[in-house]
Coordinates of C-alpha atoms in Angstrom, one line a residue:
M1036 CA 27.0 -60.5 -43.2
G1037 CA 26.1 -63.8 -44.4
A1038 CA 28.1 -65.4 -42.1
L1039 CA 26.0 -63.8 -39.2
G1040 CA 22.8 -65.1 -40.9
L1041 CA 21.5 -61.3 -41.4
S1042 CA 19.6 -60.2 -44.8
P1043 CA 21.6 -57.8 -46.9
R1044 CA 18.2 -55.7 -47.3
L1045 CA 18.2 -55.1 -43.3
P1046 CA 20.1 -51.8 -43.2
L1047 CA 18.1 -50.4 -45.9
L1048 CA 14.8 -50.9 -43.7
L1049 CA 16.3 -49.7 -40.7
L1050 CA 17.2 -46.2 -42.8
L1051 CA 13.5 -46.2 -44.0
L1052 CA 12.2 -46.8 -40.3
L1053 CA 14.2 -44.0 -39.1
L1054 CA 13.1 -41.6 -41.7
M1055 CA 9.6 -42.3 -41.0
L1056 CA 10.2 -41.8 -37.2
G1057 CA 11.9 -38.3 -37.9
A1058 CA 9.2 -37.2 -40.1
E1059 CA 6.5 -38.3 -37.2
C1060 CA 8.5 -36.1 -34.9
F1061 CA 8.0 -33.1 -37.0
A1062 CA 4.5 -33.5 -37.7
R1063 CA 2.1 -30.5 -37.7
E1064 CA 0.1 -30.5 -34.6
V1065 CA -2.7 -28.0 -33.5
L1066 CA -3.6 -27.5 -29.9
V1067 CA -6.8 -26.0 -28.3
P1068 CA -7.7 -26.1 -24.6
Q1069 CA -9.4 -29.4 -23.4
G1070 CA -13.0 -29.3 -23.3
P1071 CA -15.9 -29.0 -22.3
L1072 CA -15.7 -25.5 -21.4
Y1073 CA -18.4 -23.9 -19.6
R1074 CA -19.2 -20.2 -19.9
V1075 CA -22.2 -18.0 -19.1
A1076 CA -24.3 -16.1 -21.5
G1077 CA -23.7 -12.3 -22.2
T1078 CA -20.0 -12.9 -20.6
A1079 CA -16.9 -12.8 -22.7
V1080 CA -14.7 -15.9 -23.9
S1081 CA -11.5 -16.6 -25.1
I1082 CA -10.2 -19.7 -27.0
P1083 CA -6.6 -20.0 -27.8
C1084 CA -4.9 -22.1 -30.3
N1085 CA -1.4 -22.6 -31.8
V1086 CA 0.2 -24.9 -33.9
S1087 CA 3.7 -26.5 -34.0
G1088 CA 5.6 -28.9 -36.1
Y1089 CA 5.1 -27.0 -39.2
E1090 CA 7.1 -26.1 -42.3
G1091 CA 6.9 -23.1 -44.4
P1092 CA 6.9 -19.4 -42.9
A1093 CA 6.9 -18.3 -39.3
Q1094 CA 3.4 -16.7 -39.6
Q1095 CA 0.7 -19.2 -40.0
D1096 CA -2.8 -18.8 -40.9
F1097 CA -6.0 -19.7 -38.7
E1098 CA -9.8 -20.3 -39.4
W1099 CA -12.3 -20.7 -37.0
F1100 CA -15.4 -23.0 -37.6
L1101 CA -18.4 -23.7 -35.3
Y1102 CA -20.4 -27.0 -35.3
R1103 CA -23.8 -26.4 -33.6
P1104 CA -25.5 -29.4 -31.7
E1105 CA -28.3 -29.2 -33.9
A1106 CA -26.3 -29.6 -37.2
P1107 CA -23.3 -31.4 -35.9
E1108 CA -21.9 -31.9 -39.7
A1109 CA -22.5 -28.4 -40.8
A1110 CA -19.4 -26.2 -40.3
L1111 CA -20.2 -22.5 -39.9
G1112 CA -17.3 -20.3 -40.8
I1113 CA -16.4 -17.8 -37.8
V1114 CA -13.6 -15.8 -38.6
S1115 CA -10.0 -16.0 -40.5
T1116 CA -6.7 -14.4 -40.2
R1117 CA -6.2 -14.8 -44.1
D1118 CA -9.6 -14.0 -45.5
A1119 CA -11.8 -10.9 -44.2
R1120 CA -14.8 -12.2 -45.9
F1121 CA -14.6 -15.7 -44.5
S1122 CA -17.4 -15.3 -41.9
Y1123 CA -20.7 -16.9 -42.5
A1124 CA -24.1 -14.8 -42.5
V1125 CA -24.6 -15.5 -38.9
F1126 CA -21.5 -14.3 -37.7
G1127 CA -20.7 -11.5 -40.2
P1128 CA -22.3 -8.4 -38.6
R1129 CA -20.8 -9.5 -35.2
V1130 CA -17.2 -9.7 -36.6
A1131 CA -18.0 -6.5 -38.6
A1132 CA -18.8 -4.8 -35.3
G1133 CA -15.9 -6.5 -33.6
E1134 CA -17.7 -8.5 -31.2
V1135 CA -16.3 -11.7 -32.7
Q1136 CA -12.7 -11.4 -33.5
V1137 CA -9.3 -13.6 -34.0
Q1138 CA -6.3 -11.9 -32.4
R1139 CA -2.7 -13.0 -33.1
L1140 CA -0.6 -13.6 -30.2
Q1141 CA 2.5 -14.3 -32.4
G1142 CA 3.3 -16.1 -35.6
D1143 CA 1.8 -19.4 -34.5
A1144 CA -0.6 -18.6 -31.8
V1145 CA -4.0 -16.9 -32.0
V1146 CA -6.8 -16.5 -29.9
L1147 CA -10.6 -16.3 -30.7
R1148 CA -12.4 -13.8 -28.5
I1149 CA -16.4 -13.3 -28.4
A1150 CA -17.3 -10.2 -26.3
R1151 CA -21.0 -11.4 -25.6
L1152 CA -21.7 -14.9 -25.5
Q1153 CA -25.0 -16.2 -26.7
A1154 CA -27.0 -19.3 -26.1
Q1155 CA -26.5 -20.2 -30.1
D1156 CA -22.6 -19.9 -29.7
A1157 CA -22.7 -23.2 -28.0
G1158 CA -21.1 -26.1 -30.1
I1159 CA -17.9 -27.5 -30.9
Y1160 CA -15.3 -24.9 -32.1
E1161 CA -12.6 -26.1 -34.7
C1162 CA -9.1 -24.1 -35.2
Y1163 CA -7.8 -24.9 -38.6
T1164 CA -4.3 -24.2 -39.9
P1165 CA -3.9 -24.2 -43.9
S1166 CA -1.0 -26.6 -44.9
T1167 CA 2.2 -24.7 -45.8
D1168 CA 4.0 -28.4 -45.4
T1169 CA 5.8 -30.1 -48.3
R1170 CA 3.8 -32.9 -47.1
Y1171 CA 0.7 -33.7 -45.6
L1172 CA 1.5 -35.1 -42.1
G1173 CA 0.2 -34.4 -38.6
S1174 CA -3.0 -32.7 -37.4
Y1175 CA -4.1 -29.7 -39.1
S1176 CA -7.2 -28.7 -36.9
G1177 CA -8.1 -29.0 -33.0
K1178 CA -11.5 -29.0 -31.8
V1179 CA -12.9 -28.0 -28.3
E1180 CA -16.5 -28.1 -27.1
L1181 CA -18.2 -24.9 -25.9
R1182 CA -21.1 -25.0 -23.7
V1183 CA -23.4 -21.9 -22.9
L1184 CA -24.8 -22.0 -19.4
P1185 CA -27.8 -19.2 -18.5
D1186 CA -26.8 -16.2 -16.3
A1187 CA -27.6 -17.6 -12.7
L1188 CA -25.6 -15.0 -10.9
Q1189 CA -27.2 -12.6 -8.5
V1190 CA -25.9 -9.8 -6.3
S1191 CA -27.8 -7.3 -4.2
A1192 CA -27.6 -4.9 -1.0
T1193 CA -28.7 -6.5 2.2
P1194 CA -31.7 -4.8 3.0
P1195 CA -31.4 -2.4 6.0
G1196 CA -34.7 -2.8 7.3
P1197 CA -36.7 -5.3 9.5
R1198 CA -37.7 -8.6 7.7
G1199 CA -40.6 -8.1 5.5
R1200 CA -39.8 -4.3 4.9
Q1201 CA -39.1 -3.5 1.1
A1202 CA -35.5 -2.3 0.5
P1203 CA -35.3 1.3 -0.9
T1204 CA -34.9 1.4 -4.7
S1205 CA -31.9 3.8 -4.5
P1206 CA -28.7 3.3 -2.6
P1207 CA -28.9 4.7 0.9
R1208 CA -26.6 7.3 2.4
L1209 CA -25.2 6.5 5.5
T1210 CA -23.2 8.9 7.8
V1211 CA -20.6 7.3 10.4
H1212 CA -18.8 9.4 12.9
E1213 CA -15.1 9.0 12.7
G1214 CA -13.7 6.0 14.8
Q1215 CA -17.2 4.2 14.6
E1216 CA -17.8 0.8 12.9
L1217 CA -18.7 0.7 9.2
A1218 CA -20.8 -2.3 8.4
L1219 CA -22.3 -3.4 5.0
G1220 CA -23.6 -6.3 3.9
C1221 CA -24.2 -8.2 0.8
L1222 CA -26.2 -10.9 -0.8
A1223 CA -24.7 -12.9 -3.6
R1224 CA -26.1 -16.3 -5.0
T1225 CA -26.2 -18.6 -8.1
S1226 CA -28.4 -21.4 -9.3
T1227 CA -25.6 -22.6 -11.9
Q1228 CA -26.0 -26.3 -12.4
K1229 CA -22.5 -26.9 -12.5
H1230 CA -20.1 -26.9 -9.6
T1231 CA -18.7 -23.4 -9.2
H1232 CA -17.3 -21.2 -6.6
L1233 CA -18.4 -17.6 -5.9
A1234 CA -15.7 -14.8 -5.0
V1235 CA -17.2 -11.7 -3.0
S1236 CA -15.2 -8.5 -2.7
F1237 CA -16.2 -5.0 -1.3
G1238 CA -14.6 -2.1 -3.1
R1239 CA -15.0 2.0 -2.6
A1240 CA -14.9 4.6 -5.2
V1241 CA -14.1 8.0 -4.1
P1242 CA -17.3 10.4 -3.7
E1243 CA -18.8 11.4 -6.9
A1244 CA -16.5 9.3 -9.1
P1245 CA -17.7 7.0 -11.8
V1246 CA -17.8 3.3 -11.0
G1247 CA -15.5 1.2 -13.1
R1248 CA -12.5 -1.0 -12.6
A1249 CA -10.2 2.0 -12.8
T1250 CA -12.2 4.0 -10.1
L1251 CA -13.0 1.1 -8.0
Q1252 CA -10.4 0.4 -5.0
E1253 CA -10.9 -3.1 -3.6
V1254 CA -11.3 -2.7 0.5
V1255 CA -11.3 -6.6 1.2
G1256 CA -12.5 -9.6 -0.9
L1257 CA -13.2 -13.4 -0.2
R1258 CA -11.5 -15.5 -3.0
P1259 CA -12.5 -18.6 -4.8
D1260 CA -10.3 -20.8 -2.4
L1261 CA -12.0 -18.8 0.8
A1262 CA -8.7 -16.7 1.4
V1263 CA -9.8 -13.6 2.5
E1264 CA -7.4 -10.8 1.1
A1265 CA -7.4 -6.8 1.4
G1266 CA -6.7 -4.1 -0.9
A1267 CA -3.2 -2.7 -0.9
P1268 CA -4.4 0.6 1.2
Y1269 CA -6.4 -1.8 3.5
A1270 CA -3.7 -4.5 4.1
E1271 CA -2.4 -3.2 7.4
R1272 CA -5.8 -2.9 9.0
L1273 CA -7.0 -6.1 7.9
A1274 CA -3.8 -7.6 9.7
A1275 CA -4.5 -5.4 12.8
G1276 CA -8.1 -6.6 12.7
E1277 CA -9.6 -3.2 12.3
L1278 CA -11.1 -4.7 9.0
R1279 CA -13.2 -8.0 8.8
L1280 CA -15.0 -10.0 6.2
G1281 CA -17.2 -12.7 6.9
K1282 CA -19.9 -15.1 5.7
E1283 CA -23.3 -15.2 7.4
G1284 CA -25.4 -18.2 6.1
A1285 CA -25.3 -19.3 2.6
E1286 CA -25.9 -16.2 0.9
R1287 CA -25.0 -13.4 3.1
Y1288 CA -21.5 -11.7 3.2
R1289 CA -20.7 -8.7 5.7
M1290 CA -17.8 -6.2 5.8
V1291 CA -16.8 -4.2 8.9
V1292 CA -14.4 -1.4 8.8
G1293 CA -13.4 -0.7 12.3
G1294 CA -12.2 2.9 13.4
A1295 CA -13.4 4.7 10.2
Q1296 CA -11.4 7.5 8.9
A1297 CA -12.1 10.3 7.0
E1298 CA -10.7 8.6 3.7
D1299 CA -13.0 5.7 4.3
A1300 CA -15.9 8.2 2.5
G1301 CA -17.1 7.1 -0.9
T1302 CA -19.6 4.9 -2.8
Y1303 CA -19.1 1.4 -1.7
H1304 CA -20.2 -1.7 -3.9
C1305 CA -20.2 -5.6 -3.7
T1306 CA -18.8 -7.4 -6.6
A1307 CA -19.6 -11.1 -7.0
A1308 CA -17.7 -13.2 -9.4
E1309 CA -18.5 -17.1 -10.5
W1310 CA -15.6 -19.2 -11.1
I1311 CA -15.5 -22.8 -12.7
Q1312 CA -12.5 -25.4 -12.9
D1313 CA -11.7 -26.2 -16.5
P1314 CA -10.5 -29.8 -17.6
D1315 CA -7.1 -28.7 -17.5
G1316 CA -7.6 -27.9 -13.8
S1317 CA -7.1 -24.1 -14.1
W1318 CA -9.9 -21.7 -12.7
A1319 CA -11.7 -19.4 -15.3
Q1320 CA -14.0 -16.6 -14.2
I1321 CA -17.5 -16.9 -16.0
A1322 CA -19.7 -14.4 -14.6
E1323 CA -19.3 -11.2 -12.6
K1324 CA -21.9 -8.7 -11.4
R1325 CA -21.7 -5.6 -9.1
A1326 CA -24.3 -3.8 -6.8
V1327 CA -24.0 -0.4 -4.9
L1328 CA -24.3 -0.8 -1.3
A1329 CA -24.4 2.5 -0.2
H1330 CA -22.9 6.0 -0.3
V1331 CA -20.9 6.8 3.1
D1332 CA -19.9 10.0 4.7
V1333 CA -17.6 10.0 7.6
Q1334 CA -17.9 12.7 10.0
T1335 CA -14.7 14.0 11.4
L1336 CA -14.4 14.8 14.7
S1337 CA -12.2 17.8 13.8
S1338 CA -14.9 19.3 12.0
Q1339 CA -17.5 19.0 15.0
L1340 CA -15.8 19.1 17.9
A1341 CA -16.4 22.8 19.7
V1342 CA -15.5 24.4 23.0
A1343 CA -17.3 27.0 25.0
V1344 CA -16.4 28.5 28.5
G1345 CA -18.5 30.7 31.2
P1346 CA -19.6 32.5 32.9
G1347 CA -17.4 35.3 31.7
E1348 CA -14.7 37.8 32.7
R1349 CA -14.3 37.3 36.6
R1350 CA -13.0 39.5 39.3
I1351 CA -12.5 38.1 42.8
G1352 CA -10.5 38.7 45.9
P1353 CA -7.8 36.8 47.4
G1354 CA -9.0 33.5 49.1
E1355 CA -12.5 33.4 47.2
P1356 CA -13.3 30.2 45.3
L1357 CA -12.8 30.5 41.4
E1358 CA -15.4 28.4 39.3
L1359 CA -15.2 28.2 35.5
L1360 CA -17.4 26.1 33.4
C1361 CA -16.5 24.2 30.0
N1362 CA -19.2 22.9 27.6
V1363 CA -17.9 20.5 24.8
S1364 CA -20.6 20.6 21.9
G1365 CA -20.9 19.1 18.4
A1366 CA -22.1 16.1 16.7
L1367 CA -20.1 13.6 18.4
P1368 CA -20.4 9.9 19.3
P1369 CA -20.7 9.1 22.9
P1370 CA -17.7 8.0 24.8
G1371 CA -17.2 4.3 24.9
R1372 CA -16.4 1.4 22.8
H1373 CA -15.4 3.7 19.7
A1374 CA -14.5 7.4 21.0
A1375 CA -13.0 9.0 24.2
Y1376 CA -12.3 12.4 25.4
S1377 CA -10.2 14.3 27.8
V1378 CA -10.9 18.0 29.0
G1379 CA -8.6 20.1 30.8
W1380 CA -8.0 24.0 31.9
E1381 CA -4.8 25.9 31.0
M1382 CA -3.7 29.3 32.3
A1383 CA -1.4 32.0 31.0
P1384 CA -0.4 35.1 32.9
A1385 CA -1.7 38.3 31.3
G1386 CA 0.1 39.4 28.4
A1387 CA 2.0 36.2 28.3
P1388 CA 2.0 34.1 24.7
G1389 CA 0.4 31.0 24.0
P1390 CA -2.0 28.7 25.9
G1391 CA 0.0 28.6 29.3
R1392 CA 0.5 25.8 31.8
L1393 CA -2.1 23.2 32.4
V1394 CA -4.0 23.6 36.0
A1395 CA -6.2 20.6 36.0
Q1396 CA -7.7 17.8 33.4
L1397 CA -9.8 14.6 33.1
D1398 CA -8.4 12.1 31.0
T1399 CA -10.2 9.6 29.0
E1400 CA -10.9 7.5 31.6
G1401 CA -12.5 10.0 33.8
V1402 CA -9.4 10.3 36.1
G1403 CA -8.3 13.8 37.3
S1404 CA -5.0 15.2 37.7
L1405 CA -3.4 18.6 38.5
G1406 CA -0.6 20.2 36.5
P1407 CA 2.7 21.2 37.7
G1408 CA 3.0 23.8 40.5
Y1409 CA -0.8 23.0 41.5
E1410 CA 0.0 20.1 43.7
G1411 CA -1.3 20.1 47.4
R1412 CA -3.8 22.8 46.3
H1413 CA -7.5 22.3 47.0
I1414 CA -8.5 22.2 43.0
A1415 CA -11.4 20.0 41.8
M1416 CA -12.0 18.9 37.9
E1417 CA -15.2 17.1 37.7
K1418 CA -17.9 16.3 35.0
V1419 CA -21.3 18.0 36.2
A1420 CA -23.6 17.3 33.0
S1421 CA -23.2 15.1 29.9
R1422 CA -20.7 17.5 28.2
T1423 CA -20.0 20.2 30.9
Y1424 CA -17.1 20.0 32.9
R1425 CA -16.1 22.5 36.2
L1426 CA -12.8 23.9 37.3
R1427 CA -13.1 24.8 41.2
L1428 CA -10.0 26.6 42.9
E1429 CA -11.3 26.7 46.6
A1430 CA -8.8 29.6 47.3
A1431 CA -7.7 32.1 44.6
R1432 CA -4.4 33.8 44.8
P1433 CA -3.0 36.5 42.9
G1434 CA -0.7 34.5 41.2
D1435 CA -4.1 32.8 39.7
A1436 CA -4.9 35.7 37.6
G1437 CA -4.5 35.5 33.9
T1438 CA -6.1 34.1 30.8
Y1439 CA -7.8 30.5 31.2
R1440 CA -8.6 28.4 28.1
C1441 CA -10.5 25.0 28.1
L1442 CA -8.9 22.2 25.8
A1443 CA -10.8 19.4 24.7
K1444 CA -9.5 16.3 22.8
A1445 CA -11.3 13.7 21.0
Y1446 CA -9.9 10.3 20.4
V1447 CA -10.7 7.0 18.6
R1448 CA -10.0 3.6 19.2
G1449 CA -8.1 1.4 16.9
S1450 CA -7.0 -2.2 17.1
G1451 CA -6.2 -3.5 20.6
A1452 CA -8.3 -0.6 22.5
R1453 CA -5.4 1.7 21.2
L1454 CA -6.4 5.3 21.4
R1455 CA -5.6 7.9 18.3
E1456 CA -6.0 11.3 19.0
A1457 CA -8.3 12.6 16.0
A1458 CA -9.2 16.4 17.3
S1459 CA -8.5 18.7 19.7
A1460 CA -10.3 22.2 20.3
R1461 CA -9.3 25.4 22.5
S1462 CA -12.0 27.5 23.8
R1463 CA -11.8 31.4 23.4
P1464 CA -9.6 33.1 26.0
L1465 CA -11.5 33.8 29.7
P1466 CA -9.7 36.5 31.8
V1467 CA -9.8 36.2 35.5
H1468 CA -8.6 38.8 37.9
V1469 CA -7.5 38.3 41.5
R1470 CA -7.0 41.4 43.6
E1471 CA -3.6 41.8 45.1
E1472 CA -2.9 41.4 48.8
G1473 CA -1.4 44.8 49.2
V1474 CA 1.8 43.4 51.2
V1475 CA 5.0 45.6 51.2
L1476 CA 7.8 44.4 53.2
E1477 CA 11.4 45.6 54.1
A1478 CA 14.0 44.0 55.7
V1479 CA 17.4 45.4 57.3
A1480 CA 20.1 43.0 58.7
W1481 CA 23.5 43.3 60.4
L1482 CA 26.4 41.6 62.1
A1483 CA 26.0 41.9 66.0
G1484 CA 29.3 43.4 67.4
G1485 CA 30.4 44.3 63.8
T1486 CA 33.5 42.1 64.3
V1487 CA 33.8 38.4 64.8
Y1488 CA 36.8 36.2 65.6
R1489 CA 37.4 32.8 64.7
G1490 CA 36.1 30.2 67.3
E1491 CA 33.4 32.7 68.4
T1492 CA 29.7 32.8 67.4
A1493 CA 28.5 35.1 65.0
S1494 CA 25.1 36.4 65.5
L1495 CA 22.9 37.9 62.6
L1496 CA 19.9 40.0 63.4
C1497 CA 17.1 40.7 61.0
N1498 CA 14.1 43.4 61.7
I1499 CA 11.2 43.1 59.2
S1500 CA 8.7 46.1 58.6
V1501 CA 5.2 45.5 57.2
R1502 CA 2.6 47.8 55.4
G1503 CA -0.7 46.5 54.6
G1504 CA -2.1 42.9 54.3
P1505 CA -5.0 41.2 55.7
P1506 CA -5.4 40.5 59.3
G1507 CA -3.8 37.2 60.6
L1508 CA -0.7 37.8 58.4
R1509 CA 2.2 35.5 59.2
L1510 CA 6.0 36.3 58.7
A1511 CA 8.8 33.8 57.8
A1512 CA 12.3 34.6 57.4
S1513 CA 15.3 32.5 55.8
W1514 CA 19.2 33.1 56.0
W1515 CA 21.3 32.7 52.8
V1516 CA 24.9 33.0 52.2
E1517 CA 27.0 33.6 48.7
R1518 CA 30.4 32.7 48.6
P1519 CA 32.8 32.1 45.8
E1520 CA 33.8 28.6 45.1
E1521 CA 37.5 27.7 44.9
G1522 CA 39.2 28.9 42.0
E1523 CA 36.3 31.1 41.0
L1524 CA 35.9 34.8 41.1
S1525 CA 32.2 35.4 40.8
P1526 CA 30.2 33.9 44.1
A1527 CA 28.1 31.0 43.8
P1528 CA 24.3 30.6 43.7
A1529 CA 23.3 31.4 47.2
R1530 CA 22.7 28.6 49.6
L1531 CA 20.2 28.4 52.2
V1532 CA 21.8 28.5 55.8
G1533 CA 18.4 28.3 58.0
G1534 CA 15.3 30.2 58.9
V1535 CA 12.1 30.0 60.4
G1536 CA 8.6 29.2 58.6
Q1537 CA 5.3 31.0 58.9
D1538 CA 4.2 28.1 61.2
G1539 CA 7.2 28.6 63.5
V1540 CA 9.0 25.5 62.6
A1541 CA 12.8 26.1 62.0
E1542 CA 14.5 24.7 58.8
L1543 CA 18.0 24.0 58.9
G1544 CA 20.2 24.4 55.6
V1545 CA 23.8 23.7 55.1
R1546 CA 26.6 25.9 56.8
P1547 CA 29.7 26.6 55.0
G1548 CA 31.9 25.5 57.7
G1549 CA 29.8 22.5 58.7
G1550 CA 29.4 23.6 62.4
P1551 CA 26.2 23.7 64.3
V1552 CA 23.7 26.7 63.5
S1553 CA 20.8 28.0 65.5
V1554 CA 17.7 30.3 64.0
E1555 CA 15.1 31.9 66.3
L1556 CA 12.4 34.4 66.6
V1557 CA 13.6 37.1 68.9
G1558 CA 10.9 39.2 68.5
P1559 CA 7.6 39.7 66.8
R1560 CA 9.3 40.8 63.6
S1561 CA 13.1 40.2 64.6
H1562 CA 14.9 37.0 63.6
R1563 CA 18.3 36.0 64.5
L1564 CA 20.9 33.4 63.1
R1565 CA 23.8 32.2 64.9
L1566 CA 26.8 30.6 63.7
H1567 CA 28.7 28.7 66.6
G1568 CA 32.3 28.2 66.4
L1569 CA 33.3 30.6 63.6
G1570 CA 35.7 29.0 61.2
P1571 CA 37.5 30.4 57.9
E1572 CA 35.2 28.4 55.8
D1573 CA 32.1 30.6 57.2
E1574 CA 33.4 33.8 55.2
G1575 CA 30.9 35.0 52.8
V1576 CA 28.1 37.2 52.1
Y1577 CA 24.8 36.8 54.1
H1578 CA 21.4 38.1 53.5
C1579 CA 17.7 37.8 55.2
A1580 CA 15.1 37.0 53.1
P1581 CA 11.4 37.5 54.8
S1582 CA 8.2 36.6 53.2
A1583 CA 4.4 37.2 54.3
W1584 CA 1.7 34.4 54.3
V1585 CA -1.5 34.2 54.2
R1586 CA -3.8 31.1 55.1
H1587 CA -7.1 30.7 53.4
A1588 CA -10.4 29.1 54.3
D1589 CA -9.1 25.6 52.5
Y1590 CA -6.4 25.8 55.2
S1591 CA -3.8 26.4 52.2
W1592 CA -0.9 29.0 52.9
Y1593 CA -0.4 31.7 50.0
Q1594 CA 3.0 33.8 49.8
A1595 CA 1.3 37.3 49.6
G1596 CA 4.7 39.4 49.5
S1597 CA 8.6 38.6 50.1
A1598 CA 11.9 40.9 50.4
R1599 CA 15.2 40.8 50.6
S1600 CA 17.7 42.7 53.3
G1601 CA 21.1 44.0 52.1
P1602 CA 24.4 41.9 52.3
V1603 CA 26.1 41.2 55.5
T1604 CA 29.7 40.5 55.4
V1605 CA 31.1 37.8 57.8
Y1606 CA 34.8 37.7 57.9
P1607 CA 36.3 35.5 60.5
Y1608 CA 39.1 37.7 62.4
T1609 CA 42.4 36.0 63.9
H1610 CA 43.3 36.9 67.4
A1611 CA 46.6 39.0 68.1
L1612 CA 47.9 36.4 70.2
D1613 CA 47.4 33.8 67.4
T1614 CA 49.4 36.2 65.3
L1615 CA 52.3 36.5 67.4
F1616 CA 52.2 32.5 68.4
V1617 CA 53.0 31.7 64.9
P1618 CA 56.2 33.3 64.4
L1619 CA 57.3 32.3 67.9
L1620 CA 56.5 28.7 66.9
V1621 CA 58.5 29.0 63.8
G1622 CA 61.5 30.6 65.4
A1623 CA 61.8 27.8 67.9
G1624 CA 61.6 25.1 65.1
V1625 CA 64.2 27.0 63.2
A1626 CA 66.5 27.4 66.2
L1627 CA 66.0 23.6 67.1
V1628 CA 67.0 22.5 63.7
T1629 CA 69.9 24.6 63.6
G1630 CA 71.2 23.5 67.3
A1631 CA 70.8 19.9 66.1
T1632 CA 72.9 20.5 63.2
V1633 CA 75.6 22.1 65.0
L1634 CA 75.9 19.6 67.5
G1635 CA 75.8 16.6 65.1
T1636 CA 78.7 18.6 63.1
V1637 CA 80.9 18.8 66.4
T1638 CA 79.9 15.3 67.7
C1639 CA 81.1 14.0 64.4
C1640 CA 84.5 15.8 64.4
F1641 CA 85.2 14.7 67.9
M1642 CA 84.6 11.1 66.9
K1643 CA 87.1 11.4 63.9
R1644 CA 89.8 12.7 66.1
L1645 CA 89.3 10.1 68.8
R1646 CA 89.4 7.4 66.2
K1647 CA 92.8 8.5 64.7
R1648 CA 94.3 8.6 68.6

């Protein structure tokens, strides 16, 4: 070592330096938040404190002191974890009442809590930890300044009246219709001298429930960073645009709930919270106030919608007009931006269960339409008054007899003008009787000649007899055939072959054999069907189906009666010569084949012998 020019005491000095550095690494350190902290009088404050780098037991003791600005050298004992009588007289009653307390978070961490901050609580707070170390090394206390601000936060409901009119002392009770907009306003301001941010939220409590954090459900709120967020039940409505929150000017906040629903009823509140940024960069709420805005009732459409019909039980004759009135009543919002209505009539035949089938209706846009089976008829559905609708059948028929009901539906508009059915109501049944025409038809059909052969023309005749009916009765007749399908024992459904309508126009169907067909009226009440060039495919059971028709004043036709003749069997016979000609052809063919075979055999043998010679 001497050769290197180093002192023999150098290793000892290095060892001593390392020991000192190690001791510094394990020195006691008490940490409190960085100050100054600004809080508002009357609110709660929490100041954490923890110790590290200590020796001794894992559970350390803590003592809190206050140095007021008017006596910065005098330490006032607040509370201690090891001595219940530690508090000075100025804090003793508050500590005994639990308003001021120290709460242990873990063995080496506590928090000082003051439930209601007072102006004289301003000053420098010291968190002191009695030593449990073998050596007095490090810091044994931490200090943070707390400044108490006066309460400058104000929150109230927006006055509903015009400017200059005094707002009512008690919260108003508002009633909105289901589907309408619910708009509520709130005033929130602060005159705090420090830079703070306001967070404003609207909440709802169920009717008659006490107001508190446990019962108040947030609807929507404006956060300190100006982000708009909704409570969990309202998140979808906020995303869909049905729920909005906006700031109008410097102090006014307005919430709009579109498409009010039954569950939106309740007591609404506005909560304003004041936030400040602490020196460590975190945000702390320093004040909060709440104001009741209104008690809101939502009048559901299902509880209000009612339908009445008139003029009462009706008895009319065929061809006469039928008019029915439907009146929609109730405390309902007018149709427009928030609500829409549709009205229709249903009819069920007498004795039939259920509401029946749709006759006609007016949709939410006022466009009329007819139900299935009523197309082509002169039926009108119109709105004749604010809430009165009329159904008119220009010419009633016996088939229109039955029980009529008026059906009204109420819709509310959601996001994107989407309609949602909110309620429906049916009227009491209204009986309608239509006198029968009294037409009785009979039909007799037969095959002319009785027997028909293949290739000939089959003539089928149908005579119709009529009893009763109004003047101007028209007759129509159609011909049908039933024949079993290939491989089936039972006949297939009847198929139309042809017929003549009540206006004298012929209608041709499909003939089984595919040949020509002619239908004609051969007398006032006699019809004829002719099948030309009869073939085996035309075999089947035919029948005649006459019908009686009445033409009403609106030029529409009504079938007043129908009948069906007995069956007529058509079997295409084969001629006798045809029966003999077939065996003759078969015999001649067999003879020709046999002769050719014999001749071929003889010729073959003769050729073989000739070749041998």
